[in-house]
PDB file of C-alpha atoms in Angstrom:
ATOM      1  CA  MET P 189     -23.252  24.145 -30.760  1.00 62.00           C
ATOM      2  CA  LEU P 190     -19.521  23.465 -30.680  1.00 83.00           C
ATOM      3  CA  ASP P 191     -17.161  23.607 -33.640  1.00 92.00           C
ATOM      4  CA  THR P 192     -13.926  21.805 -34.589  1.00 94.00           C
ATOM      5  CA  LEU P 193     -11.243  23.041 -37.005  1.00 95.00           C
ATOM      6  CA  ALA P 194     -11.823  22.677 -40.709  1.00 92.00           C
ATOM      7  CA  ALA P 195      -8.001  22.558 -41.252  1.00 95.00           C
ATOM      8  CA  PRO P 196      -4.901  22.852 -39.039  1.00 96.00           C
ATOM      9  CA  ALA P 197      -4.093  26.358 -38.076  1.00 97.00           C
ATOM     10  CA  SER P 198      -1.072  28.302 -36.637  1.00 97.00           C
ATOM     11  CA  HIS P 199      -0.473  31.809 -35.367  1.00 97.00           C
ATOM     12  CA  ALA P 200       2.815  33.466 -34.225  1.00 97.00           C
ATOM     13  CA  LEU P 201       3.317  36.409 -31.840  1.00 96.00           C
ATOM     14  CA  GLU P 202       6.374  38.162 -30.389  1.00 96.00           C
ATOM     15  CA  ILE P 203       5.992  39.433 -26.826  1.00 95.00           C
ATOM     16  CA  LYS P 204       8.966  41.199 -25.114  1.00 95.00           C
ATOM     17  CA  HIS P 205      11.408  39.400 -27.429  1.00 95.00           C
ATOM     18  CA  SER P 206       9.973  35.932 -26.675  1.00 96.00           C
ATOM     19  CA  ARG P 207       8.520  34.176 -29.782  1.00 97.00           C
ATOM     20  CA  PHE P 208       5.253  32.293 -29.325  1.00 98.00           C
ATOM     21  CA  LEU P 209       3.878  29.910 -31.971  1.00 98.00           C
ATOM     22  CA  ALA P 210       0.484  28.313 -31.604  1.00 98.00           C
ATOM     23  CA  GLN P 211      -0.386  25.244 -33.692  1.00 98.00           C
ATOM     24  CA  ALA P 212      -3.811  23.678 -33.639  1.00 98.00           C
ATOM     25  CA  CYS P 213      -5.426  20.642 -35.213  1.00 97.00           C
ATOM     26  CA  THR P 214      -8.600  18.558 -35.044  1.00 96.00           C
ATOM     27  CA  ILE P 215      -8.329  15.253 -33.113  1.00 96.00           C
ATOM     28  CA  ASN P 216     -10.484  12.097 -33.124  1.00 91.00           C
ATOM     29  CA  SER P 217      -9.210  10.814 -29.728  1.00 93.00           C
ATOM     30  CA  ALA P 218      -7.167  11.824 -26.822  1.00 93.00           C
ATOM     31  CA  ALA P 219      -4.331   9.560 -28.023  1.00 95.00           C
ATOM     32  CA  GLU P 220      -4.359  11.475 -31.350  1.00 96.00           C
ATOM     33  CA  ALA P 221      -3.605  14.730 -29.454  1.00 96.00           C
ATOM     34  CA  LEU P 222      -0.489  13.244 -27.807  1.00 96.00           C
ATOM     35  CA  VAL P 223       0.771  12.100 -31.240  1.00 96.00           C
ATOM     36  CA  PHE P 224       0.215  15.598 -32.590  1.00 97.00           C
ATOM     37  CA  PHE P 225       2.105  17.228 -29.641  1.00 97.00           C
ATOM     38  CA  ASP P 226       5.061  14.866 -30.238  1.00 95.00           C
ATOM     39  CA  ALA P 227       5.013  15.686 -33.969  1.00 96.00           C
ATOM     40  CA  VAL P 228       4.961  19.551 -33.698  1.00 96.00           C
ATOM     41  CA  SER P 229       6.856  20.172 -30.460  1.00 95.00           C
ATOM     42  CA  THR P 230      10.219  21.841 -31.210  1.00 94.00           C
ATOM     43  CA  PRO P 231      13.161  20.298 -29.307  1.00 93.00           C
ATOM     44  CA  ASP P 232      15.255  23.557 -29.421  1.00 94.00           C
ATOM     45  CA  ALA P 233      12.405  25.684 -28.047  1.00 96.00           C
ATOM     46  CA  THR P 234      12.352  26.815 -24.451  1.00 96.00           C
ATOM     47  CA  HIS P 235       8.794  25.328 -23.810  1.00 97.00           C
ATOM     48  CA  ASN P 236       6.202  23.393 -25.791  1.00 98.00           C
ATOM     49  CA  CYS P 237       3.042  23.845 -23.746  1.00 98.00           C
ATOM     50  CA  TRP P 238      -0.266  22.281 -24.810  1.00 98.00           C
ATOM     51  CA  ALA P 239      -3.855  21.421 -24.136  1.00 98.00           C
ATOM     52  CA  TYR P 240      -6.558  19.491 -25.791  1.00 98.00           C
ATOM     53  CA  ARG P 241     -10.332  18.901 -25.424  1.00 96.00           C
ATOM     54  CA  TYR P 242     -12.132  15.853 -26.738  1.00 93.00           C
ATOM     55  CA  GLY P 243     -15.709  15.912 -25.363  1.00 88.00           C
ATOM     56  CA  ASN P 244     -15.332  15.429 -21.585  1.00 90.00           C
ATOM     57  CA  GLU P 245     -11.655  14.426 -21.858  1.00 94.00           C
ATOM     58  CA  TYR P 246      -9.092  17.229 -21.584  1.00 97.00           C
ATOM     59  CA  ARG P 247      -5.522  17.661 -20.392  1.00 97.00           C
ATOM     60  CA  SER P 248      -2.913  20.411 -20.425  1.00 97.00           C
ATOM     61  CA  SER P 249       0.825  20.780 -19.804  1.00 97.00           C
ATOM     62  CA  ASP P 250       2.867  23.737 -18.665  1.00 98.00           C
ATOM     63  CA  ASP P 251       6.085  21.940 -19.894  1.00 97.00           C
ATOM     64  CA  GLY P 252       8.300  23.635 -17.228  1.00 96.00           C
ATOM     65  CA  GLU P 253       6.590  27.036 -17.073  1.00 97.00           C
ATOM     66  CA  PRO P 254       5.169  27.999 -13.655  1.00 97.00           C
ATOM     67  CA  ALA P 255       2.083  25.839 -12.819  1.00 96.00           C
ATOM     68  CA  GLY P 256      -1.082  27.100 -14.283  1.00 96.00           C
ATOM     69  CA  THR P 257       0.499  29.796 -16.503  1.00 97.00           C
ATOM     70  CA  ALA P 258       0.475  28.000 -19.901  1.00 98.00           C
ATOM     71  CA  GLY P 259      -1.510  24.726 -20.283  1.00 97.00           C
ATOM     72  CA  ARG P 260      -4.609  25.952 -18.500  1.00 98.00           C
ATOM     73  CA  PRO P 261      -4.836  29.264 -20.347  1.00 98.00           C
ATOM     74  CA  ILE P 262      -4.523  27.306 -23.651  1.00 98.00           C
ATOM     75  CA  LEU P 263      -7.316  25.052 -22.653  1.00 98.00           C
ATOM     76  CA  ALA P 264      -9.419  28.058 -21.550  1.00 97.00           C
ATOM     77  CA  ALA P 265      -8.784  29.494 -25.042  1.00 97.00           C
ATOM     78  CA  ILE P 266     -10.109  26.243 -26.674  1.00 97.00           C
ATOM     79  CA  ASP P 267     -13.212  26.320 -24.445  1.00 96.00           C
ATOM     80  CA  GLY P 268     -13.607  30.089 -24.770  1.00 95.00           C
ATOM     81  CA  GLN P 269     -13.623  29.976 -28.553  1.00 94.00           C
ATOM     82  CA  GLY P 270     -16.360  27.202 -28.516  1.00 93.00           C
ATOM     83  CA  TYR P 271     -14.121  24.323 -29.868  1.00 95.00           C
ATOM     84  CA  ASP P 272     -14.164  20.600 -29.215  1.00 94.00           C
ATOM     85  CA  ARG P 273     -11.981  17.825 -30.596  1.00 94.00           C
ATOM     86  CA  VAL P 274      -9.062  20.242 -30.804  1.00 97.00           C
ATOM     87  CA  ALA P 275      -5.454  20.124 -29.723  1.00 98.00           C
ATOM     88  CA  VAL P 276      -3.242  23.211 -29.395  1.00 98.00           C
ATOM     89  CA  VAL P 277       0.516  23.494 -28.799  1.00 98.00           C
ATOM     90  CA  VAL P 278       2.066  26.867 -27.988  1.00 98.00           C
ATOM     91  CA  THR P 279       5.827  26.822 -28.528  1.00 98.00           C
ATOM     92  CA  ARG P 280       7.954  29.490 -26.795  1.00 98.00           C
ATOM     93  CA  TRP P 281      11.441  30.647 -27.607  1.00 97.00           C
ATOM     94  CA  TYR P 282      12.661  32.682 -24.571  1.00 96.00           C
ATOM     95  CA  GLY P 283      13.773  36.203 -25.516  1.00 94.00           C
ATOM     96  CA  GLY P 284      15.626  37.144 -22.390  1.00 93.00           C
ATOM     97  CA  ILE P 285      12.885  39.214 -20.616  1.00 94.00           C
ATOM     98  CA  LYS P 286      10.793  37.547 -17.927  1.00 95.00           C
ATOM     99  CA  LEU P 287       7.062  37.920 -18.422  1.00 96.00           C
ATOM    100  CA  GLY P 288       5.848  37.106 -14.911  1.00 96.00           C
ATOM    101  CA  ALA P 289       2.891  34.788 -14.208  1.00 96.00           C
ATOM    102  CA  GLY P 290       0.230  37.181 -15.486  1.00 96.00           C
ATOM    103  CA  GLY P 291       2.239  37.900 -18.560  1.00 97.00           C
ATOM    104  CA  LEU P 292       2.695  34.228 -19.306  1.00 97.00           C
ATOM    105  CA  VAL P 293      -1.039  33.510 -18.888  1.00 97.00           C
ATOM    106  CA  ARG P 294      -1.859  36.344 -21.371  1.00 97.00           C
ATOM    107  CA  ALA P 295       0.893  35.290 -23.764  1.00 97.00           C
ATOM    108  CA  TYR P 296       0.018  31.510 -23.910  1.00 98.00           C
ATOM    109  CA  GLY P 297      -3.745  31.998 -23.701  1.00 98.00           C
ATOM    110  CA  GLY P 298      -3.751  34.972 -26.095  1.00 97.00           C
ATOM    111  CA  THR P 299      -1.646  33.180 -28.811  1.00 98.00           C
ATOM    112  CA  ALA P 300      -3.826  30.064 -28.643  1.00 98.00           C
ATOM    113  CA  ALA P 301      -7.050  32.182 -28.656  1.00 97.00           C
ATOM    114  CA  GLU P 302      -5.943  34.270 -31.612  1.00 97.00           C
ATOM    115  CA  CYS P 303      -4.873  31.107 -33.462  1.00 98.00           C
ATOM    116  CA  LEU P 304      -8.324  29.600 -32.975  1.00 97.00           C
ATOM    117  CA  ARG P 305     -10.212  32.816 -33.648  1.00 96.00           C
ATOM    118  CA  LEU P 306      -8.501  33.168 -37.102  1.00 96.00           C
ATOM    119  CA  ALA P 307      -8.945  29.407 -37.970  1.00 96.00           C
ATOM    120  CA  THR P 308     -11.520  28.071 -40.289  1.00 94.00           C
ATOM    121  CA  ARG P 309     -14.331  26.479 -38.203  1.00 92.00           C
ATOM    122  CA  SER P 310     -16.322  23.345 -38.959  1.00 90.00           C
ATOM    123  CA  PRO P 311     -19.563  22.712 -37.000  1.00 87.00           C
ATOM    124  CA  LEU P 312     -19.561  19.501 -34.961  1.00 86.00           C
ATOM    125  CA  VAL P 313     -22.908  17.914 -35.966  1.00 80.00           C
ATOM    126  CA  PRO P 314     -24.618  15.518 -33.601  1.00 80.00           C
ATOM    127  CA  MET P 315     -24.813  12.142 -35.372  1.00 81.00           C
ATOM    128  CA  THR P 316     -27.195   9.228 -35.013  1.00 87.00           C
ATOM    129  CA  GLU P 317     -27.221   5.639 -36.227  1.00 90.00           C
ATOM    130  CA  ARG P 318     -29.983   3.525 -37.691  1.00 93.00           C
ATOM    131  CA  ILE P 319     -30.481   0.051 -39.031  1.00 94.00           C
ATOM    132  CA  LEU P 320     -32.390  -0.143 -42.325  1.00 95.00           C
ATOM    133  CA  GLN P 321     -33.828  -3.358 -43.712  1.00 95.00           C
ATOM    134  CA  CYS P 322     -35.342  -3.396 -47.229  1.00 93.00           C
ATOM    135  CA  GLY P 323     -36.025  -5.822 -50.020  1.00 93.00           C
ATOM    136  CA  PHE P 324     -33.674  -6.163 -52.977  1.00 93.00           C
ATOM    137  CA  GLU P 325     -36.147  -4.295 -55.222  1.00 94.00           C
ATOM    138  CA  ASP P 326     -35.787  -1.141 -53.104  1.00 94.00           C
ATOM    139  CA  MET P 327     -31.930  -1.145 -52.851  1.00 92.00           C
ATOM    140  CA  GLY P 328     -31.419   1.542 -55.628  1.00 93.00           C
ATOM    141  CA  ILE P 329     -33.767   4.082 -54.185  1.00 93.00           C
ATOM    142  CA  VAL P 330     -32.580   3.462 -50.656  1.00 93.00           C
ATOM    143  CA  HIS P 331     -28.895   4.057 -51.570  1.00 93.00           C
ATOM    144  CA  THR P 332     -29.886   7.230 -53.539  1.00 93.00           C
ATOM    145  CA  LEU P 333     -31.911   8.639 -50.516  1.00 93.00           C
ATOM    146  CA  LEU P 334     -29.110   7.720 -48.004  1.00 92.00           C
ATOM    147  CA  GLY P 335     -26.548   9.562 -50.211  1.00 89.00           C
ATOM    148  CA  SER P 336     -28.713  12.733 -50.461  1.00 88.00           C
ATOM    149  CA  ALA P 337     -29.112  12.717 -46.604  1.00 87.00           C
ATOM    150  CA  GLY P 338     -25.346  12.559 -46.105  1.00 84.00           C
ATOM    151  CA  ALA P 339     -25.514   9.096 -44.468  1.00 88.00           C
ATOM    152  CA  GLU P 340     -22.354   7.036 -44.015  1.00 86.00           C
ATOM    153  CA  LYS P 341     -22.609   3.290 -44.402  1.00 90.00           C
ATOM    154  CA  LEU P 342     -21.076   1.466 -41.406  1.00 90.00           C
ATOM    155  CA  ASP P 343     -22.118  -2.036 -42.340  1.00 93.00           C
ATOM    156  CA  GLU P 344     -23.931  -3.806 -45.112  1.00 93.00           C
ATOM    157  CA  GLN P 345     -25.371  -7.371 -45.105  1.00 94.00           C
ATOM    158  CA  PHE P 346     -27.176  -9.252 -47.757  1.00 94.00           C
ATOM    159  CA  LEU P 347     -29.738 -11.528 -46.214  1.00 93.00           C
ATOM    160  CA  ALA P 348     -32.218 -13.979 -47.770  1.00 93.00           C
ATOM    161  CA  GLU P 349     -35.031 -11.422 -47.495  1.00 91.00           C
ATOM    162  CA  GLY P 350     -32.980  -8.376 -48.699  1.00 92.00           C
ATOM    163  CA  LEU P 351     -30.479  -5.807 -47.518  1.00 93.00           C
ATOM    164  CA  ARG P 352     -29.609  -4.771 -43.936  1.00 95.00           C
ATOM    165  CA  LEU P 353     -27.702  -1.535 -43.600  1.00 94.00           C
ATOM    166  CA  HIS P 354     -26.210   0.153 -40.583  1.00 94.00           C
ATOM    167  CA  VAL P 355     -25.782   3.865 -41.265  1.00 92.00           C
ATOM    168  CA  ARG P 356     -24.703   7.030 -39.450  1.00 87.00           C
ATOM    169  CA  LEU P 357     -26.078  10.462 -40.371  1.00 86.00           C
ATOM    170  CA  PRO P 358     -26.593  13.905 -38.960  1.00 84.00           C
ATOM    171  CA  ALA P 359     -29.332  13.573 -36.240  1.00 85.00           C
ATOM    172  CA  ASP P 360     -31.280  16.595 -37.602  1.00 86.00           C
ATOM    173  CA  ARG P 361     -31.803  14.708 -40.920  1.00 88.00           C
ATOM    174  CA  ILE P 362     -33.234  11.443 -39.680  1.00 90.00           C
ATOM    175  CA  ASP P 363     -36.913  12.386 -39.544  1.00 92.00           C
ATOM    176  CA  ALA P 364     -36.940  13.765 -43.133  1.00 93.00           C
ATOM    177  CA  LEU P 365     -35.085  10.695 -44.372  1.00 92.00           C
ATOM    178  CA  ALA P 366     -37.523   8.309 -42.609  1.00 92.00           C
ATOM    179  CA  ILE P 367     -40.483   9.900 -44.381  1.00 93.00           C
ATOM    180  CA  ARG P 368     -38.723   9.912 -47.799  1.00 94.00           C
ATOM    181  CA  LEU P 369     -37.731   6.254 -47.334  1.00 93.00           C
ATOM    182  CA  ARG P 370     -41.207   5.254 -46.244  1.00 93.00           C
ATOM    183  CA  ASP P 371     -42.795   6.956 -49.304  1.00 94.00           C
ATOM    184  CA  ALA P 372     -40.250   5.738 -51.788  1.00 93.00           C
ATOM    185  CA  THR P 373     -40.557   2.081 -50.711  1.00 93.00           C
ATOM    186  CA  ARG P 374     -44.354   2.224 -50.089  1.00 93.00           C
ATOM    187  CA  ASP P 375     -43.674   1.506 -46.434  1.00 92.00           C
ATOM    188  CA  ARG P 376     -41.757  -1.691 -47.084  1.00 92.00           C
ATOM    189  CA  LEU P 377     -38.561  -0.523 -45.434  1.00 90.00           C
ATOM    190  CA  ARG P 378     -37.953  -1.087 -41.733  1.00 90.00           C
ATOM    191  CA  LEU P 379     -35.925   1.466 -39.828  1.00 88.00           C
ATOM    192  CA  SER P 380     -34.760   0.871 -36.260  1.00 90.00           C
ATOM    193  CA  GLU P 381     -32.177   2.092 -33.762  1.00 89.00           C
ATOM    194  CA  PRO P 382     -29.177  -0.235 -33.462  1.00 85.00           C
ATOM    195  CA  ALA P 383     -28.996  -2.544 -30.395  1.00 80.00           C
ATOM    196  CA  HIS P 384     -25.771  -1.741 -28.459  1.00 63.00           C
ATOM    197  CA  HIS P 385     -24.128  -5.005 -29.576  1.00 50.00           C
ATOM    198  CA  ASP P 386     -24.480  -4.079 -33.289  1.00 41.00           C
TER     199      ASP P 386
END
């Protein structure tokens, strides 16, 4: 089970007079990662190296450091700490002592890993969607049960025969919710998986 960040995080280290600052945040798309990198990269720093993972999408940048010594170790830190939907920038201010390729890998990867290790985690819960159809007389109890199951309403339509709801909720709660809805509405409610064009 993967986690994402509960809140933005940062961590600073000094290694042989170079200052390293890791900043991490949750992202909801690859495009959001690039916006975050633009926002937190420091123009007067020597390098702003970064990586993100969003499901199967990932990218990294060495920002002028030798190839493979910064971006990939940051990405490895994200994966190694069990994170997804996370972007990390490690900014370096050069302190006059060269670290060598191995030293750079350890510095960038280590700063990113420590930032993520100390951050507050939030589990990424697999979600599922359902279509519910019920008569007007069952609307109150349906809304109450959906709320208690942590369901998010994506769409609501009032039809001649009643209410049609498109909801999203944690996948591990759907079976219990289906039973409670069936019992509360005396089996009058219809529950189905959405067609892909919904």
